[in-house]
Every structure is written in C-alpha cells, then in structure tokens.
Tab-separated table of C-alpha atoms in Angstrom:
chain	number	residue	atom	x	y	z
A	11	ASN	CA	23.277	-63.677	79.097
A	12	ILE	CA	24.284	-60.334	77.347
A	13	ALA	CA	22.620	-59.775	74.018
A	14	LEU	CA	24.169	-57.277	71.558
A	15	ASP	CA	22.203	-55.519	69.037
A	16	MET	CA	24.211	-55.753	65.917
A	17	THR	CA	21.733	-53.662	63.383
A	18	ALA	CA	23.689	-50.468	63.957
A	19	MET	CA	27.028	-52.215	63.291
A	20	CYS	CA	25.661	-53.887	60.021
A	21	ASP	CA	24.277	-50.702	58.602
A	22	VAL	CA	27.623	-48.680	59.204
A	23	ALA	CA	29.372	-51.715	57.562
A	24	PHE	CA	27.029	-51.342	54.553
A	25	LEU	CA	27.475	-47.648	54.310
A	26	LEU	CA	30.927	-48.088	54.336
A	27	LEU	CA	30.890	-50.768	51.723
A	28	THR	CA	28.881	-48.811	49.325
A	29	PHE	CA	30.981	-45.635	49.821
A	30	PHE	CA	34.088	-47.526	48.624
A	31	MET	CA	32.188	-49.005	45.841
A	32	LEU	CA	30.771	-45.822	44.378
A	33	ALA	CA	34.009	-43.867	45.437
A	34	THR	CA	36.780	-45.942	44.211
A	35	LYS	CA	38.259	-45.106	40.743
A	36	PHE	CA	39.730	-48.183	39.108
A	37	LYS	CA	42.897	-47.843	37.085
A	38	PRO	CA	42.320	-48.227	33.331
A	39	ASP	CA	43.582	-51.267	31.514
A	40	GLU	CA	47.452	-50.562	30.135
A	41	PRO	CA	47.339	-50.770	26.507
A	42	VAL	CA	50.738	-52.534	26.606
A	43	ILE	CA	53.269	-53.521	29.101
A	44	VAL	CA	55.636	-50.842	29.583
A	45	ASP	CA	58.915	-51.166	31.849
A	46	THR	CA	59.414	-47.665	32.753
A	47	PRO	CA	63.090	-46.462	33.642
A	48	SER	CA	63.812	-45.620	37.296
A	49	SER	CA	64.302	-42.441	38.911
A	50	ILE	CA	64.328	-40.936	42.479
A	51	SER	CA	61.575	-38.388	41.823
A	52	GLU	CA	58.469	-38.504	44.159
A	53	ILE	CA	56.325	-36.097	42.134
A	54	LYS	CA	52.750	-37.480	41.916
A	55	LEU	CA	50.445	-37.022	38.742
A	56	PRO	CA	47.101	-35.977	39.292
A	57	GLU	CA	44.069	-38.428	39.427
A	58	SER	CA	42.227	-36.631	36.617
A	59	ASP	CA	42.468	-34.160	33.715
A	60	ILE	CA	45.710	-35.995	32.338
A	61	ILE	CA	46.662	-36.903	28.826
A	62	THR	CA	49.056	-40.153	29.082
A	63	ILE	CA	51.340	-40.696	25.714
A	64	THR	CA	52.695	-44.232	26.070
A	65	ILE	CA	55.497	-45.602	24.103
A	66	ASP	CA	56.292	-49.473	24.018
A	67	LYS	CA	59.793	-50.964	23.535
A	68	GLU	CA	58.946	-51.339	19.868
A	69	GLY	CA	58.415	-47.681	19.261
A	70	ALA	CA	54.551	-47.803	19.062
A	71	VAL	CA	52.781	-44.784	20.457
A	72	PHE	CA	49.310	-44.762	22.315
A	73	PHE	CA	47.274	-41.894	23.446
A	74	GLY	CA	45.026	-41.813	26.315
A	75	ILE	CA	42.760	-39.287	28.461
A	76	ASP	CA	41.001	-40.048	31.518
A	77	ASN	CA	37.361	-38.494	31.156
A	78	GLN	CA	34.730	-40.494	29.458
A	79	THR	CA	32.574	-37.510	28.248
A	80	THR	CA	35.829	-35.895	26.903
A	81	ARG	CA	36.677	-38.921	25.081
A	82	TYR	CA	33.310	-38.999	23.411
A	83	LYS	CA	33.596	-35.625	22.123
A	84	LEU	CA	37.187	-36.295	21.003
A	85	ILE	CA	36.324	-39.140	18.807
A	86	GLU	CA	33.651	-36.921	17.187
A	87	ALA	CA	36.150	-34.043	16.597
A	88	MET	CA	38.723	-36.614	15.129
A	89	GLY	CA	36.030	-38.007	13.023
A	90	ASP	CA	35.182	-34.607	11.384
A	91	LYS	CA	38.877	-33.791	11.128
A	92	TYR	CA	39.802	-37.130	9.169
A	93	ASN	CA	36.260	-37.591	7.480
A	94	VAL	CA	35.509	-40.811	9.324
A	95	ALA	CA	31.828	-41.291	10.196
A	96	PHE	CA	31.687	-43.087	13.578
A	97	THR	CA	28.286	-44.604	14.686
A	98	ASP	CA	26.794	-43.840	18.004
A	99	PHE	CA	27.848	-47.294	19.238
A	100	GLU	CA	31.490	-46.608	17.946
A	101	LYS	CA	31.639	-43.305	19.869
A	102	ASN	CA	30.383	-45.160	22.962
A	103	GLU	CA	32.847	-47.903	22.551
A	104	PHE	CA	35.590	-45.310	22.520
A	105	ALA	CA	34.536	-43.361	25.236
A	106	LEU	CA	34.484	-46.813	27.426
A	107	SER	CA	38.111	-47.298	26.314
A	108	SER	CA	41.339	-46.007	28.009
A	109	THR	CA	43.600	-45.712	25.138
A	110	VAL	CA	43.996	-45.567	21.345
A	111	GLY	CA	47.105	-46.664	19.163
A	112	MET	CA	46.272	-46.961	15.583
A	113	PRO	CA	45.327	-44.575	12.744
A	114	VAL	CA	42.142	-42.885	12.796
A	115	GLY	CA	41.059	-44.419	9.607
A	116	SER	CA	41.539	-48.113	11.165
A	117	LEU	CA	39.691	-47.116	14.530
A	118	LYS	CA	36.264	-48.613	13.175
A	119	GLN	CA	37.706	-51.964	12.747
A	120	ILE	CA	38.316	-52.082	16.569
A	121	LEU	CA	35.300	-50.155	17.696
A	122	SER	CA	32.835	-52.063	15.838
A	123	THR	CA	34.070	-55.426	17.323
A	124	ALA	CA	31.215	-56.142	20.030
A	125	SER	CA	33.400	-58.225	22.359
A	126	GLY	CA	35.746	-56.852	24.716
A	127	TYR	CA	37.910	-59.932	24.593
A	128	GLU	CA	38.176	-59.725	20.710
A	129	LYS	CA	39.115	-56.017	21.160
A	130	SER	CA	41.958	-57.016	23.427
A	131	LYS	CA	43.256	-59.505	20.837
A	132	ILE	CA	43.801	-57.039	18.066
A	133	LYS	CA	47.396	-55.573	17.981
A	134	GLN	CA	47.363	-51.822	17.781
A	135	PRO	CA	50.454	-50.889	15.587
A	136	GLY	CA	50.640	-47.358	17.266
A	137	ILE	CA	49.509	-43.606	16.242
A	138	PRO	CA	51.356	-42.304	13.435
A	139	ILE	CA	53.759	-39.455	14.252
A	140	ASP	CA	55.452	-38.928	10.898
A	141	SER	CA	56.235	-35.306	9.717
A	142	THR	CA	53.625	-35.881	6.880
A	143	ASN	CA	50.949	-37.727	8.925
A	144	ASN	CA	51.430	-36.640	12.420
A	145	GLN	CA	48.128	-37.763	14.087
A	146	LEU	CA	49.380	-37.708	17.565
A	147	ARG	CA	49.486	-33.753	17.474
A	148	ASP	CA	45.745	-33.828	16.679
A	149	TRP	CA	45.003	-36.318	19.402
A	150	VAL	CA	46.737	-34.246	21.958
A	151	ASP	CA	45.570	-30.719	20.419
A	152	LEU	CA	41.919	-31.921	20.209
A	153	GLY	CA	41.975	-33.673	23.404
A	154	ARG	CA	43.142	-30.636	25.456
A	155	ARG	CA	40.379	-28.562	23.893
A	156	MET	CA	37.522	-30.983	24.436
A	157	ASN	CA	38.707	-31.561	27.902
A	158	LEU	CA	38.794	-27.938	28.672
A	159	ALA	CA	35.289	-27.587	27.100
A	160	VAL	CA	33.879	-30.400	29.431
A	161	THR	CA	35.768	-29.939	32.656
A	162	GLY	CA	37.210	-26.117	32.344
A	163	LYS	CA	40.730	-27.664	32.677
A	164	VAL	CA	43.568	-28.035	30.305
A	165	PRO	CA	44.855	-31.566	31.037
A	166	ARG	CA	48.344	-32.070	32.028
A	167	VAL	CA	50.613	-34.293	29.797
A	168	ALA	CA	52.365	-37.348	30.756
A	169	ILE	CA	54.971	-39.527	28.745
A	170	LYS	CA	55.277	-43.015	29.716
A	171	GLY	CA	57.883	-44.735	27.655
A	172	ASP	CA	59.752	-48.176	28.016
A	173	LYS	CA	63.363	-47.818	29.057
A	174	ASN	CA	64.071	-49.742	26.084
A	175	SER	CA	62.261	-47.748	23.595
A	176	ASP	CA	63.840	-46.048	20.556
A	177	TYR	CA	64.824	-42.440	21.917
A	178	GLY	CA	64.394	-41.120	18.628
A	179	VAL	CA	60.633	-41.885	19.048
A	180	VAL	CA	60.741	-40.273	22.487
A	181	LYS	CA	62.382	-37.452	20.807
A	182	GLU	CA	59.607	-36.900	18.038
A	183	VAL	CA	56.855	-37.023	20.799
A	184	ILE	CA	58.449	-34.403	22.710
A	185	ALA	CA	58.869	-32.265	19.285
A	186	THR	CA	55.170	-32.857	18.778
A	187	LEU	CA	54.304	-31.446	22.377
A	188	GLN	CA	56.699	-28.452	21.837
A	189	ASP	CA	55.109	-27.659	18.265
A	190	LEU	CA	51.661	-27.263	20.436
A	191	ASN	CA	53.744	-25.049	22.747
A	192	ILE	CA	53.474	-27.535	25.333
A	193	ASN	CA	56.902	-27.376	27.105
A	194	ARG	CA	55.939	-28.474	30.569
A	195	PHE	CA	55.075	-32.286	30.951
A	196	ASN	CA	55.840	-35.360	33.030
A	197	MET	CA	57.833	-38.200	32.469
A	198	ILE	CA	56.453	-41.343	34.214
A	199	THR	CA	59.368	-43.390	35.841
A	200	SER	CA	59.491	-46.011	38.559
A	201	LEU	CA	60.629	-44.871	41.943
A	202	GLU	CA	63.878	-46.338	43.246
A	203	ALA	CA	65.844	-45.265	46.492
A	204	ALA	CA	67.905	-42.289	46.439
A	205	PRO	CA	71.782	-42.633	46.489
A	206	GLU	CA	73.008	-42.152	50.240
A	207	GLY	CA	74.229	-38.692	50.753
A	208	THR	CA	71.875	-36.813	48.457
A	209	PRO	CA	69.242	-34.111	49.559
A	210	ALA	CA	66.440	-36.586	48.626
A	211	ALA	CA	67.910	-39.381	50.679
A	212	MET	CA	68.716	-37.258	53.596
A	213	ALA	CA	65.078	-35.887	53.505
A	214	ALA	CA	63.665	-39.443	53.481
A	215	ALA	CA	65.807	-40.527	56.405
A	216	SER	CA	64.798	-37.569	58.297
A	217	GLU	CA	61.224	-38.408	58.036
A	218	GLU	CA	61.701	-42.020	59.374
C-alpha cells in the first residue's frame, strides 16, 4: 500500500483559506434598493477612495464613502459644522456604517441605537439638498477633504440613481457637484449588450 502524507497539502489549504479571509473586501450593505438604468459602458469604478451618491426612486439622497477612518473623521467634522456633539460610540457606529441618508441633526437617533437590526428598520428620509439647506454639499466637500488627509487621495465621485427617480433631483445633485467644481464624475449603470454594428459590439465580438 502507498501512504501519502497530506500534511503539506493541508497547510497549503489553510494558508489559502486564511489569505482569502484576510484579503477579501465585502461589499457594503446598500441603503436602499436601486434599479439602475442600463448602458453599454464597461468603465469600472475603483475599489477604494470613492464617494457614492445614491438616489432612490422616491428621490431620497444617500451619501457614502468607503474608508472607515475617513468616515470617523468626517462625522467629527460634520458635528463641528452643525453643532452636534456626537459621542465616541456614535462616531464609531458611523465609521462602521456604509451610508447616511438623513439630516445631520437626526443622526444621533440612529447612531445611538445599539442593535444593527433596529438600525436597519429606521427609514432614512434622505439628505437635504435644498438651496437653503444643502447638507449634501457639506458631506461631499468634507468627505473629500477628510479622505485626502487620511489616504492622500481625492476620492472619485459616483452617482447611483434609480431609473425611475425624478430627474430634477438628479439635476440638483449634479448642480451641487458643479458648485464644488467637481465636473468629472461617474454614473453607475447596469451593463447591457451593445447593439449590433456599433464599435462596442464589434470590439466585444473580436475578443470572443
């Protein structure tokens, strides 16, 4: 009989398992379900240093930025700007969350809730984007500044809007970005097949 020593194989398997557990970056929870419009664009967003502005079908606006340290410093900066005293616990809770979709003054209500399940049950009405109270502008402005201070990089901005959302809200979000001199941003869409005969379709066919 031939005996095989599987020790080395087991070591390799556990090393691979450990690597993937440490290296895998999980996708953050979505604040709302958004049915994005389709396009043939294949431009991919970076995996880090990105601000995502989500607009649901009801026109509610959500803000998210990917770096936890940035989020901790950001909630401190927003608290100072709006005179809201966040506790260390609330700052940590915000750093662990993926998005925000409510006025700064109401944030303590959700951040002080200990249970993650209870947090998920609180409906967020969206960030104010009115001309007299445009809090989205401050989230984006301070978010870019804090991320630059933490990572040394200015984050890219992406808009993820529901295909049934009010275009007027999308227009206001774009106007807010332009007011901050952000004239280059990405629109997140769902990929669809390019029509036959277009350059994109011919390029895809040539790669097959």
